[in-house]
Amino acid sequence: MAIQKEIVVSGIRPTGNLHLGNYFGAIRNYIRMQEDFNCYFFVADWHSLTTHPDPKDLPGNVMSVLAENIASGLDPEKVSLYVQSDVPEIAELYLLMNMLAYVGELEKVPTFKDKVRLQPENVNAGLLTYPVLMSVDILIQRAAKVPVGKDQGQHLEMARNFAQRFNHRYGDLFPEPEAFNYGDNLVRIPSLDGKGKMSKSENEMATIYLADEDDKILSKIKKAKTDTGAGEPGAPIPESVQNLLDLMKLVSAPDVVPFYEAAYHNQSIRYGDLKKQLGEDMVNFVAPIRERAKALQQDTEYLKKIMKAGAEKARANAAQTLQQAKKLIGINYY
Ligand code: ATP
Ligand code: MG
């Protein structure tokens, strides 16, 4: 008998072009996981409406996220790549799971509190129940593992809680998903201005996107925050400089970082040179992905075919779970 691979679920919101944070924090792991697990990767279009209620170009964003994932190395033959709204079973289980979620616990979630601060004019119920929908995305595929980036974490705990609560009340159905990463490459990519992280929808000028043209990449790196001079001998490397060295570790040859570290410590560092080197290496890294993604986006028929095939597989699996959930609750009248 063939050994069944464990199921993994993860999603990315279509809120803009993907960036280095998405690549090194998520997609790089997806590419490894596609060999080891039964992967369900989705474009979280419903989730994006909680913060972007008037999307300027949702179809375009969905297509670019798909194209950029494939261009980065995700193989639609190996994983189920789908769009959340193509799997209506998720919405039905979300409705049912909302009955097991308490307003008090949802109000305490730190990301909810952040969003209330960021968009006080639009504290919608979807924002409050975001963790319920996210949990259902995972549970409906009966995932064993969820890749968790450094900017997340707590949400998975909620998915485990909802699984437990359902199983306890209605009967065993959901495995409790565990956080997963390969351990050796968990990163959080900071924004180039030193404020927060690179992000699709914030910090645009300080975020390097996979769609950025060469000159854009070079100019963003040129403007990145560094230090006013080399510090006192023996002083630790300041955060802004360390951030650039960390990016170098990801895209430059292995001997480049030690060279600049040594230059910092012996006070011969020239930030212009460092940025030039990082800029060149970054362009060499991003350009092939960008060009592949561009070509894919020209071929919308191909992307739609991928979406459809992914949705079919995701729906088949989701429908089984939903049916069992309804049966356990008692919604089976015929
Ligand atoms: P938004 O600004 O719309 O929230 P985002 O850039 O934060 O967009 P998400 O769609 O929220 O992206 O997250 C997709 C995946 O990328 C998640 O797994 C998340 O952990 C990861 N990720 C996002 N930003 C970074 C970052 N700067 N460093 C590392 N991982 C990141
Ligand atoms: Mg985010």
mmCIF file of C-alpha atoms and ligand atoms in Angstrom:
data_model
loop_
_atom_site.group_PDB
_atom_site.id
_atom_site.type_symbol
_atom_site.label_atom_id
_atom_site.label_comp_id
_atom_site.label_asym_id
_atom_site.label_seq_id
_atom_site.Cartn_x
_atom_site.Cartn_y
_atom_site.Cartn_z
ATOM 1 C CA MET A 1 0.000 0.000 0.000
ATOM 2 C CA ALA A 2 1.286 3.420 -0.888
ATOM 3 C CA ILE A 3 2.034 5.579 2.130
ATOM 4 C CA GLN A 4 -0.352 8.538 2.157
ATOM 5 C CA LYS A 5 1.412 11.855 2.317
ATOM 6 C CA GLU A 6 0.302 14.202 5.085
ATOM 7 C CA ILE A 7 -1.949 17.072 4.040
ATOM 8 C CA VAL A 8 -0.678 20.644 4.160
ATOM 9 C CA VAL A 9 -2.748 23.815 3.640
ATOM 10 C CA SER A 10 -1.579 27.389 3.170
ATOM 11 C CA GLY A 11 -2.934 30.553 1.568
ATOM 12 C CA ILE A 12 -1.855 33.929 0.240
ATOM 13 C CA ARG A 13 -4.175 36.923 -0.080
ATOM 14 C CA PRO A 14 -4.545 38.533 -3.530
ATOM 15 C CA THR A 15 -3.879 42.009 -2.177
ATOM 16 C CA GLY A 16 -1.078 42.924 -4.553
ATOM 17 C CA ASN A 17 2.103 41.662 -6.122
ATOM 18 C CA LEU A 18 4.129 39.170 -4.147
ATOM 19 C CA HIS A 19 7.372 40.310 -2.567
ATOM 20 C CA LEU A 20 10.571 38.933 -1.098
ATOM 21 C CA GLY A 21 8.841 38.329 2.246
ATOM 22 C CA ASN A 22 6.228 36.122 0.613
ATOM 23 C CA TYR A 23 8.929 34.346 -1.350
ATOM 24 C CA PHE A 24 11.351 33.627 1.498
ATOM 25 C CA GLY A 25 8.698 33.401 4.229
ATOM 26 C CA ALA A 26 6.229 31.190 2.386
ATOM 27 C CA ILE A 27 6.751 30.181 -1.245
ATOM 28 C CA ARG A 28 10.279 28.862 -0.765
ATOM 29 C CA ASN A 29 8.865 26.426 1.775
ATOM 30 C CA TYR A 30 5.941 25.537 -0.489
ATOM 31 C CA ILE A 31 8.411 24.510 -3.166
ATOM 32 C CA ARG A 32 10.135 22.138 -0.793
ATOM 33 C CA MET A 33 6.876 20.859 0.635
ATOM 34 C CA GLN A 34 5.421 19.965 -2.725
ATOM 35 C CA GLU A 35 7.839 17.033 -2.795
ATOM 36 C CA ASP A 36 7.126 15.831 0.744
ATOM 37 C CA PHE A 37 3.410 16.483 1.331
ATOM 38 C CA ASN A 38 -0.023 16.463 -0.247
ATOM 39 C CA CYS A 39 -0.283 20.233 -0.656
ATOM 40 C CA TYR A 40 -3.334 22.467 -0.907
ATOM 41 C CA PHE A 41 -2.223 26.014 -1.647
ATOM 42 C CA PHE A 42 -4.866 28.652 -2.245
ATOM 43 C CA VAL A 43 -5.403 32.274 -3.150
ATOM 44 C CA ALA A 44 -7.411 33.717 -0.270
ATOM 45 C CA ASP A 45 -9.735 36.085 -2.127
ATOM 46 C CA TRP A 46 -12.471 36.129 0.534
ATOM 47 C CA HIS A 47 -9.910 37.002 3.186
ATOM 48 C CA SER A 48 -8.688 39.956 1.152
ATOM 49 C CA LEU A 49 -12.141 41.571 1.314
ATOM 50 C CA THR A 50 -11.845 42.044 5.083
ATOM 51 C CA THR A 51 -9.216 44.732 4.549
ATOM 52 C CA HIS A 52 -9.696 45.569 0.868
ATOM 53 C CA PRO A 53 -13.501 45.878 0.442
ATOM 54 C CA ASP A 54 -13.190 47.725 -2.888
ATOM 55 C CA PRO A 55 -10.521 45.775 -4.723
ATOM 56 C CA LYS A 56 -9.455 47.671 -7.806
ATOM 57 C CA ASP A 57 -8.622 44.567 -9.759
ATOM 58 C CA LEU A 58 -9.390 41.329 -7.957
ATOM 59 C CA PRO A 59 -9.247 39.113 -11.074
ATOM 60 C CA GLY A 60 -5.906 40.664 -12.007
ATOM 61 C CA ASN A 61 -4.529 40.157 -8.499
ATOM 62 C CA VAL A 62 -5.700 36.547 -8.355
ATOM 63 C CA MET A 63 -3.990 35.879 -11.683
ATOM 64 C CA SER A 64 -0.758 37.603 -10.634
ATOM 65 C CA VAL A 65 -0.550 35.677 -7.356
ATOM 66 C CA LEU A 66 -1.054 32.414 -9.245
ATOM 67 C CA ALA A 67 1.475 33.365 -11.912
ATOM 68 C CA GLU A 68 4.062 34.495 -9.365
ATOM 69 C CA ASN A 69 3.716 31.276 -7.372
ATOM 70 C CA ILE A 70 4.183 29.142 -10.463
ATOM 71 C CA ALA A 71 7.018 31.352 -11.717
ATOM 72 C CA SER A 72 8.748 30.862 -8.350
ATOM 73 C CA GLY A 73 8.733 27.110 -8.800
ATOM 74 C CA LEU A 74 5.400 25.809 -7.591
ATOM 75 C CA ASP A 75 4.301 22.943 -9.809
ATOM 76 C CA PRO A 76 0.529 22.809 -10.409
ATOM 77 C CA GLU A 77 0.930 19.146 -11.342
ATOM 78 C CA LYS A 78 2.222 18.369 -7.865
ATOM 79 C CA VAL A 79 0.006 20.590 -5.679
ATOM 80 C CA SER A 80 -3.637 21.654 -5.678
ATOM 81 C CA LEU A 81 -3.466 25.328 -6.501
ATOM 82 C CA TYR A 82 -6.912 26.906 -6.150
ATOM 83 C CA VAL A 83 -8.869 30.018 -5.354
ATOM 84 C CA GLN A 84 -10.770 30.077 -2.055
ATOM 85 C CA SER A 85 -14.063 31.289 -3.556
ATOM 86 C CA ASP A 86 -14.043 28.379 -6.004
ATOM 87 C CA VAL A 87 -14.634 26.089 -3.019
ATOM 88 C CA PRO A 88 -18.056 27.110 -1.620
ATOM 89 C CA GLU A 89 -17.903 24.211 0.856
ATOM 90 C CA ILE A 90 -15.528 26.438 2.835
ATOM 91 C CA ALA A 91 -18.270 29.053 3.264
ATOM 92 C CA GLU A 92 -20.759 26.483 4.514
ATOM 93 C CA LEU A 93 -18.407 25.002 7.086
ATOM 94 C CA TYR A 94 -17.431 28.551 8.106
ATOM 95 C CA LEU A 95 -21.079 29.265 8.896
ATOM 96 C CA LEU A 96 -21.287 26.134 11.031
ATOM 97 C CA MET A 97 -17.972 26.818 12.777
ATOM 98 C CA ASN A 98 -19.051 30.357 13.655
ATOM 99 C CA MET A 99 -21.504 28.799 16.098
ATOM 100 C CA LEU A 100 -18.523 27.394 17.998
ATOM 101 C CA ALA A 101 -16.577 30.653 18.060
ATOM 102 C CA TYR A 102 -17.069 33.131 20.878
ATOM 103 C CA VAL A 103 -17.116 36.865 20.257
ATOM 104 C CA GLY A 104 -15.020 37.417 23.388
ATOM 105 C CA GLU A 105 -12.151 35.232 22.215
ATOM 106 C CA LEU A 106 -12.220 36.715 18.712
ATOM 107 C CA GLU A 107 -12.061 40.249 20.079
ATOM 108 C CA LYS A 108 -8.909 39.356 21.989
ATOM 109 C CA VAL A 109 -6.942 38.199 18.923
ATOM 110 C CA PRO A 110 -3.957 40.592 18.519
ATOM 111 C CA THR A 111 -4.277 40.813 14.712
ATOM 112 C CA PHE A 112 -7.928 41.866 15.147
ATOM 113 C CA LYS A 113 -6.901 44.602 17.572
ATOM 114 C CA ASP A 114 -4.235 45.744 15.079
ATOM 115 C CA LYS A 115 -6.768 45.922 12.279
ATOM 116 C CA VAL A 116 -9.202 47.902 14.446
ATOM 117 C CA ARG A 117 -6.438 50.433 14.940
ATOM 118 C CA LEU A 118 -5.504 50.465 11.242
ATOM 119 C CA GLN A 119 -9.019 50.680 9.775
ATOM 120 C CA PRO A 120 -11.350 52.121 12.441
ATOM 121 C CA GLU A 121 -13.782 53.100 9.679
ATOM 122 C CA ASN A 122 -14.292 49.467 8.662
ATOM 123 C CA VAL A 123 -14.398 47.128 11.634
ATOM 124 C CA ASN A 124 -16.503 44.575 9.799
ATOM 125 C CA ALA A 125 -17.695 41.239 11.166
ATOM 126 C CA GLY A 126 -15.531 39.442 8.626
ATOM 127 C CA LEU A 127 -12.490 40.970 10.263
ATOM 128 C CA LEU A 128 -13.635 39.663 13.632
ATOM 129 C CA THR A 129 -14.315 36.161 12.319
ATOM 130 C CA TYR A 130 -11.199 36.044 10.137
ATOM 131 C CA PRO A 131 -9.636 33.369 12.396
ATOM 132 C CA VAL A 132 -12.747 31.200 11.977
ATOM 133 C CA LEU A 133 -12.549 31.336 8.186
ATOM 134 C CA MET A 134 -8.824 30.724 8.315
ATOM 135 C CA SER A 135 -9.331 27.737 10.580
ATOM 136 C CA VAL A 136 -11.943 26.326 8.230
ATOM 137 C CA ASP A 137 -9.594 26.747 5.235
ATOM 138 C CA ILE A 138 -7.266 24.394 7.075
ATOM 139 C CA LEU A 139 -9.698 22.029 8.767
ATOM 140 C CA ILE A 140 -11.893 21.406 5.742
ATOM 141 C CA GLN A 141 -8.952 19.761 3.976
ATOM 142 C CA ARG A 142 -8.154 17.850 7.197
ATOM 143 C CA ALA A 143 -4.624 19.231 7.180
ATOM 144 C CA ALA A 144 -2.017 17.698 9.451
ATOM 145 C CA LYS A 145 0.490 20.496 8.960
ATOM 146 C CA VAL A 146 0.398 24.216 8.297
ATOM 147 C CA PRO A 147 3.503 26.144 7.290
ATOM 148 C CA VAL A 148 3.641 29.084 9.651
ATOM 149 C CA GLY A 149 5.588 32.212 8.809
ATOM 150 C CA LYS A 150 7.296 34.340 11.428
ATOM 151 C CA ASP A 151 4.566 36.999 11.202
ATOM 152 C CA GLN A 152 1.787 34.533 12.157
ATOM 153 C CA GLY A 153 1.560 31.753 14.731
ATOM 154 C CA GLN A 154 -1.387 32.495 16.957
ATOM 155 C CA HIS A 155 -4.003 31.801 14.314
ATOM 156 C CA LEU A 156 -3.019 28.156 14.135
ATOM 157 C CA GLU A 157 -3.686 27.827 17.838
ATOM 158 C CA MET A 158 -7.242 28.910 17.106
ATOM 159 C CA ALA A 159 -7.612 26.333 14.351
ATOM 160 C CA ARG A 160 -6.564 23.677 16.867
ATOM 161 C CA ASN A 161 -9.097 25.026 19.373
ATOM 162 C CA PHE A 162 -11.948 24.939 16.871
ATOM 163 C CA ALA A 163 -11.000 21.410 15.823
ATOM 164 C CA GLN A 164 -11.036 20.300 19.460
ATOM 165 C CA ARG A 165 -14.298 22.044 20.192
ATOM 166 C CA PHE A 166 -16.039 20.498 17.200
ATOM 167 C CA ASN A 167 -14.665 17.031 17.902
ATOM 168 C CA HIS A 168 -15.678 17.286 21.549
ATOM 169 C CA ARG A 169 -19.203 18.471 20.866
ATOM 170 C CA TYR A 170 -20.177 16.502 17.768
ATOM 171 C CA GLY A 171 -17.683 13.670 17.411
ATOM 172 C CA ASP A 172 -14.207 13.089 16.055
ATOM 173 C CA LEU A 173 -13.643 14.584 12.642
ATOM 174 C CA PHE A 174 -10.805 17.083 12.467
ATOM 175 C CA PRO A 175 -7.131 16.344 13.049
ATOM 176 C CA GLU A 176 -5.480 19.124 15.060
ATOM 177 C CA PRO A 177 -3.119 20.789 12.607
ATOM 178 C CA GLU A 178 0.460 21.345 13.682
ATOM 179 C CA ALA A 179 2.775 24.207 12.770
ATOM 180 C CA PHE A 180 5.429 23.175 10.334
ATOM 181 C CA ASN A 181 8.626 24.631 8.974
ATOM 182 C CA TYR A 182 11.856 23.129 7.823
ATOM 183 C CA GLY A 183 13.543 24.800 10.773
ATOM 184 C CA ASP A 184 16.572 25.994 8.917
ATOM 185 C CA ASN A 185 14.977 28.743 6.900
ATOM 186 C CA LEU A 186 12.327 30.550 8.904
ATOM 187 C CA VAL A 187 12.716 34.209 8.087
ATOM 188 C CA ARG A 188 10.911 37.495 8.451
ATOM 189 C CA ILE A 189 11.922 39.971 5.791
ATOM 190 C CA PRO A 190 11.943 43.501 7.202
ATOM 191 C CA SER A 191 11.009 46.478 5.068
ATOM 192 C CA LEU A 192 13.899 48.511 3.645
ATOM 193 C CA ASP A 193 13.023 51.586 5.711
ATOM 194 C CA GLY A 194 13.411 49.629 8.918
ATOM 195 C CA LYS A 195 9.718 50.066 9.775
ATOM 196 C CA GLY A 196 7.858 46.776 10.030
ATOM 197 C CA LYS A 197 8.021 43.992 7.471
ATOM 198 C CA MET A 198 7.847 43.899 3.694
ATOM 199 C CA SER A 199 4.181 43.644 2.770
ATOM 200 C CA LYS A 200 1.885 43.497 -0.234
ATOM 201 C CA SER A 201 -0.353 46.278 0.915
ATOM 202 C CA GLU A 202 1.832 48.454 3.167
ATOM 203 C CA ASN A 203 5.378 49.844 2.939
ATOM 204 C CA GLU A 204 5.277 49.755 -0.857
ATOM 205 C CA MET A 205 8.360 51.888 -1.407
ATOM 206 C CA ALA A 206 10.358 49.778 1.029
ATOM 207 C CA THR A 207 9.223 46.416 -0.302
ATOM 208 C CA ILE A 208 10.848 44.578 -3.182
ATOM 209 C CA TYR A 209 8.215 42.915 -5.347
ATOM 210 C CA LEU A 210 8.779 39.945 -7.615
ATOM 211 C CA ALA A 211 7.274 42.149 -10.354
ATOM 212 C CA ASP A 212 9.724 45.037 -9.856
ATOM 213 C CA GLU A 213 11.792 45.985 -12.900
ATOM 214 C CA ASP A 214 15.588 46.067 -12.529
ATOM 215 C CA ASP A 215 15.885 49.844 -12.126
ATOM 216 C CA LYS A 216 13.142 49.863 -9.495
ATOM 217 C CA ILE A 217 14.959 47.213 -7.470
ATOM 218 C CA LEU A 218 18.228 49.120 -7.717
ATOM 219 C CA SER A 219 16.674 52.415 -6.664
ATOM 220 C CA LYS A 220 14.826 50.872 -3.710
ATOM 221 C CA ILE A 221 18.031 49.312 -2.434
ATOM 222 C CA LYS A 222 19.908 52.545 -2.991
ATOM 223 C CA LYS A 223 17.414 54.325 -0.740
ATOM 224 C CA ALA A 224 17.461 51.625 1.940
ATOM 225 C CA LYS A 225 18.282 52.757 5.438
ATOM 226 C CA THR A 226 21.881 52.104 6.535
ATOM 227 C CA ASP A 227 24.071 53.764 9.102
ATOM 228 C CA THR A 228 25.759 57.143 9.169
ATOM 229 C CA GLY A 229 29.227 55.625 9.385
ATOM 230 C CA ALA A 230 31.078 52.597 10.615
ATOM 231 C CA GLY A 231 30.528 52.214 14.357
ATOM 232 C CA GLU A 232 33.076 52.074 17.141
ATOM 233 C CA PRO A 233 35.449 49.110 16.858
ATOM 234 C CA GLY A 234 33.778 46.055 18.352
ATOM 235 C CA ALA A 235 30.312 47.669 18.324
ATOM 236 C CA PRO A 236 27.475 45.395 17.189
ATOM 237 C CA ILE A 237 26.187 45.862 13.638
ATOM 238 C CA PRO A 238 23.122 48.165 13.728
ATOM 239 C CA GLU A 239 19.757 46.715 12.741
ATOM 240 C CA SER A 240 19.413 48.645 9.478
ATOM 241 C CA VAL A 241 22.773 47.327 8.224
ATOM 242 C CA GLN A 242 22.074 43.840 9.537
ATOM 243 C CA ASN A 243 18.805 43.852 7.567
ATOM 244 C CA LEU A 244 20.735 44.404 4.338
ATOM 245 C CA LEU A 245 23.264 41.720 5.263
ATOM 246 C CA ASP A 246 20.367 39.344 5.936
ATOM 247 C CA LEU A 247 19.000 40.021 2.452
ATOM 248 C CA MET A 248 22.481 39.377 1.070
ATOM 249 C CA LYS A 249 22.514 35.994 2.783
ATOM 250 C CA LEU A 250 19.469 35.076 0.717
ATOM 251 C CA VAL A 251 20.546 36.258 -2.717
ATOM 252 C CA SER A 252 24.332 36.733 -2.777
ATOM 253 C CA ALA A 253 27.218 34.286 -3.039
ATOM 254 C CA PRO A 254 28.277 32.798 0.325
ATOM 255 C CA ASP A 255 31.525 34.778 0.618
ATOM 256 C CA VAL A 256 29.857 38.182 0.200
ATOM 257 C CA VAL A 257 28.335 38.564 3.669
ATOM 258 C CA PRO A 258 31.526 37.697 5.625
ATOM 259 C CA PHE A 259 33.368 40.248 3.494
ATOM 260 C CA TYR A 260 30.996 43.091 4.483
ATOM 261 C CA GLU A 261 30.793 41.962 8.094
ATOM 262 C CA ALA A 262 34.568 42.146 8.314
ATOM 263 C CA ALA A 263 34.506 45.532 6.548
ATOM 264 C CA TYR A 264 32.026 46.817 9.124
ATOM 265 C CA HIS A 265 34.156 45.653 12.011
ATOM 266 C CA ASN A 266 37.406 47.080 10.654
ATOM 267 C CA GLN A 267 35.565 50.280 9.739
ATOM 268 C CA SER A 268 36.370 50.131 6.041
ATOM 269 C CA ILE A 269 32.759 49.503 5.023
ATOM 270 C CA ARG A 270 31.357 51.556 2.157
ATOM 271 C CA TYR A 271 27.593 51.404 2.067
ATOM 272 C CA GLY A 272 27.525 52.471 -1.577
ATOM 273 C CA ASP A 273 29.477 49.346 -2.501
ATOM 274 C CA LEU A 274 27.366 47.133 -0.294
ATOM 275 C CA LYS A 275 24.178 48.420 -1.898
ATOM 276 C CA LYS A 276 25.610 48.065 -5.395
ATOM 277 C CA GLN A 277 26.502 44.440 -4.738
ATOM 278 C CA LEU A 278 23.150 43.689 -3.095
ATOM 279 C CA GLY A 279 21.302 45.463 -5.922
ATOM 280 C CA GLU A 280 23.031 43.402 -8.603
ATOM 281 C CA ASP A 281 22.488 40.130 -6.783
ATOM 282 C CA MET A 282 18.872 41.002 -6.099
ATOM 283 C CA VAL A 283 18.222 41.825 -9.752
ATOM 284 C CA ASN A 284 19.770 38.492 -10.765
ATOM 285 C CA PHE A 285 17.491 36.743 -8.332
ATOM 286 C CA VAL A 286 14.214 38.534 -9.119
ATOM 287 C CA ALA A 287 14.473 39.073 -12.893
ATOM 288 C CA PRO A 288 13.995 35.442 -14.033
ATOM 289 C CA ILE A 289 10.970 34.994 -11.726
ATOM 290 C CA ARG A 290 9.500 38.302 -12.926
ATOM 291 C CA GLU A 291 9.919 37.382 -16.582
ATOM 292 C CA ARG A 292 8.388 33.915 -16.117
ATOM 293 C CA ALA A 293 5.457 35.458 -14.226
ATOM 294 C CA LYS A 294 4.930 38.017 -16.991
ATOM 295 C CA ALA A 295 4.782 35.299 -19.621
ATOM 296 C CA LEU A 296 2.319 33.270 -17.545
ATOM 297 C CA GLN A 297 0.081 36.297 -17.061
ATOM 298 C CA GLN A 298 -0.173 36.646 -20.822
ATOM 299 C CA ASP A 299 -1.684 33.173 -20.894
ATOM 300 C CA THR A 300 -4.852 33.624 -18.860
ATOM 301 C CA GLU A 301 -6.409 30.523 -20.427
ATOM 302 C CA TYR A 302 -3.620 28.409 -18.961
ATOM 303 C CA LEU A 303 -3.983 30.035 -15.535
ATOM 304 C CA LYS A 304 -7.745 29.468 -15.582
ATOM 305 C CA LYS A 305 -7.182 25.824 -16.429
ATOM 306 C CA ILE A 306 -4.862 25.500 -13.428
ATOM 307 C CA MET A 307 -7.418 27.228 -11.171
ATOM 308 C CA LYS A 308 -10.196 24.928 -12.312
ATOM 309 C CA ALA A 309 -8.205 21.738 -11.896
ATOM 310 C CA GLY A 310 -7.003 22.855 -8.452
ATOM 311 C CA ALA A 311 -10.540 23.751 -7.361
ATOM 312 C CA GLU A 312 -11.874 20.386 -8.485
ATOM 313 C CA LYS A 313 -9.446 18.512 -6.291
ATOM 314 C CA ALA A 314 -9.870 20.884 -3.345
ATOM 315 C CA ARG A 315 -13.668 20.705 -3.614
ATOM 316 C CA ALA A 316 -13.759 16.931 -3.741
ATOM 317 C CA ASN A 317 -11.762 16.702 -0.522
ATOM 318 C CA ALA A 318 -13.668 19.570 1.147
ATOM 319 C CA ALA A 319 -17.070 18.137 0.229
ATOM 320 C CA GLN A 320 -16.283 14.896 2.050
ATOM 321 C CA THR A 321 -15.364 16.750 5.239
ATOM 322 C CA LEU A 322 -18.398 19.024 5.047
ATOM 323 C CA GLN A 323 -20.717 16.095 4.562
ATOM 324 C CA GLN A 324 -19.311 14.328 7.598
ATOM 325 C CA ALA A 325 -19.490 17.526 9.668
ATOM 326 C CA LYS A 326 -23.155 18.023 8.795
ATOM 327 C CA LYS A 327 -23.949 14.423 9.564
ATOM 328 C CA LEU A 328 -22.275 14.657 12.961
ATOM 329 C CA ILE A 329 -24.198 17.846 13.780
ATOM 330 C CA GLY A 330 -27.454 16.252 12.631
ATOM 331 C CA ILE A 331 -28.027 18.120 9.398
ATOM 332 C CA ASN A 332 -28.964 15.006 7.435
ATOM 333 C CA TYR A 333 -32.670 14.891 6.702
ATOM 334 C CA TYR A 334 -32.939 12.827 3.548
HETATM 335 P P1 ATP B 1 -0.917 41.924 3.336
HETATM 336 O O1 ATP B 1 -0.166 43.210 3.493
HETATM 337 O O2 ATP B 1 -2.034 42.025 2.376
HETATM 338 O O3 ATP B 1 -1.306 41.292 4.654
HETATM 339 P P2 ATP B 1 1.363 40.189 3.238
HETATM 340 O O4 ATP B 1 2.545 40.655 2.476
HETATM 341 O O5 ATP B 1 1.426 40.302 4.723
HETATM 342 O O6 ATP B 1 0.116 40.918 2.637
HETATM 343 P P3 ATP B 1 0.012 37.644 3.336
HETATM 344 O O7 ATP B 1 -0.845 37.260 2.192
HETATM 345 O O8 ATP B 1 -0.629 38.200 4.583
HETATM 346 O O9 ATP B 1 1.110 38.694 2.803
HETATM 347 O O10 ATP B 1 0.934 36.414 3.746
HETATM 348 C C1 ATP B 1 1.307 35.397 2.823
HETATM 349 C C2 ATP B 1 2.458 34.603 3.379
HETATM 350 O O11 ATP B 1 3.670 35.366 3.309
HETATM 351 C C3 ATP B 1 2.302 34.214 4.843
HETATM 352 O O12 ATP B 1 2.754 32.884 4.994
HETATM 353 C C4 ATP B 1 3.204 35.160 5.579
HETATM 354 O O13 ATP B 1 3.747 34.556 6.744
HETATM 355 C C5 ATP B 1 4.316 35.407 4.570
HETATM 356 N N1 ATP B 1 4.910 36.740 4.725
HETATM 357 C C6 ATP B 1 4.335 37.925 4.449
HETATM 358 N N2 ATP B 1 5.185 38.949 4.656
HETATM 359 C C7 ATP B 1 6.352 38.392 5.079
HETATM 360 C C8 ATP B 1 7.639 38.918 5.445
HETATM 361 N N3 ATP B 1 7.904 40.224 5.369
HETATM 362 N N4 ATP B 1 8.606 38.043 5.820
HETATM 363 C C9 ATP B 1 8.364 36.717 5.874
HETATM 364 N N5 ATP B 1 7.184 36.152 5.543
HETATM 365 C C10 ATP B 1 6.180 36.973 5.142
HETATM 366 MG MG MG B 2 -0.320 39.825 5.982
#
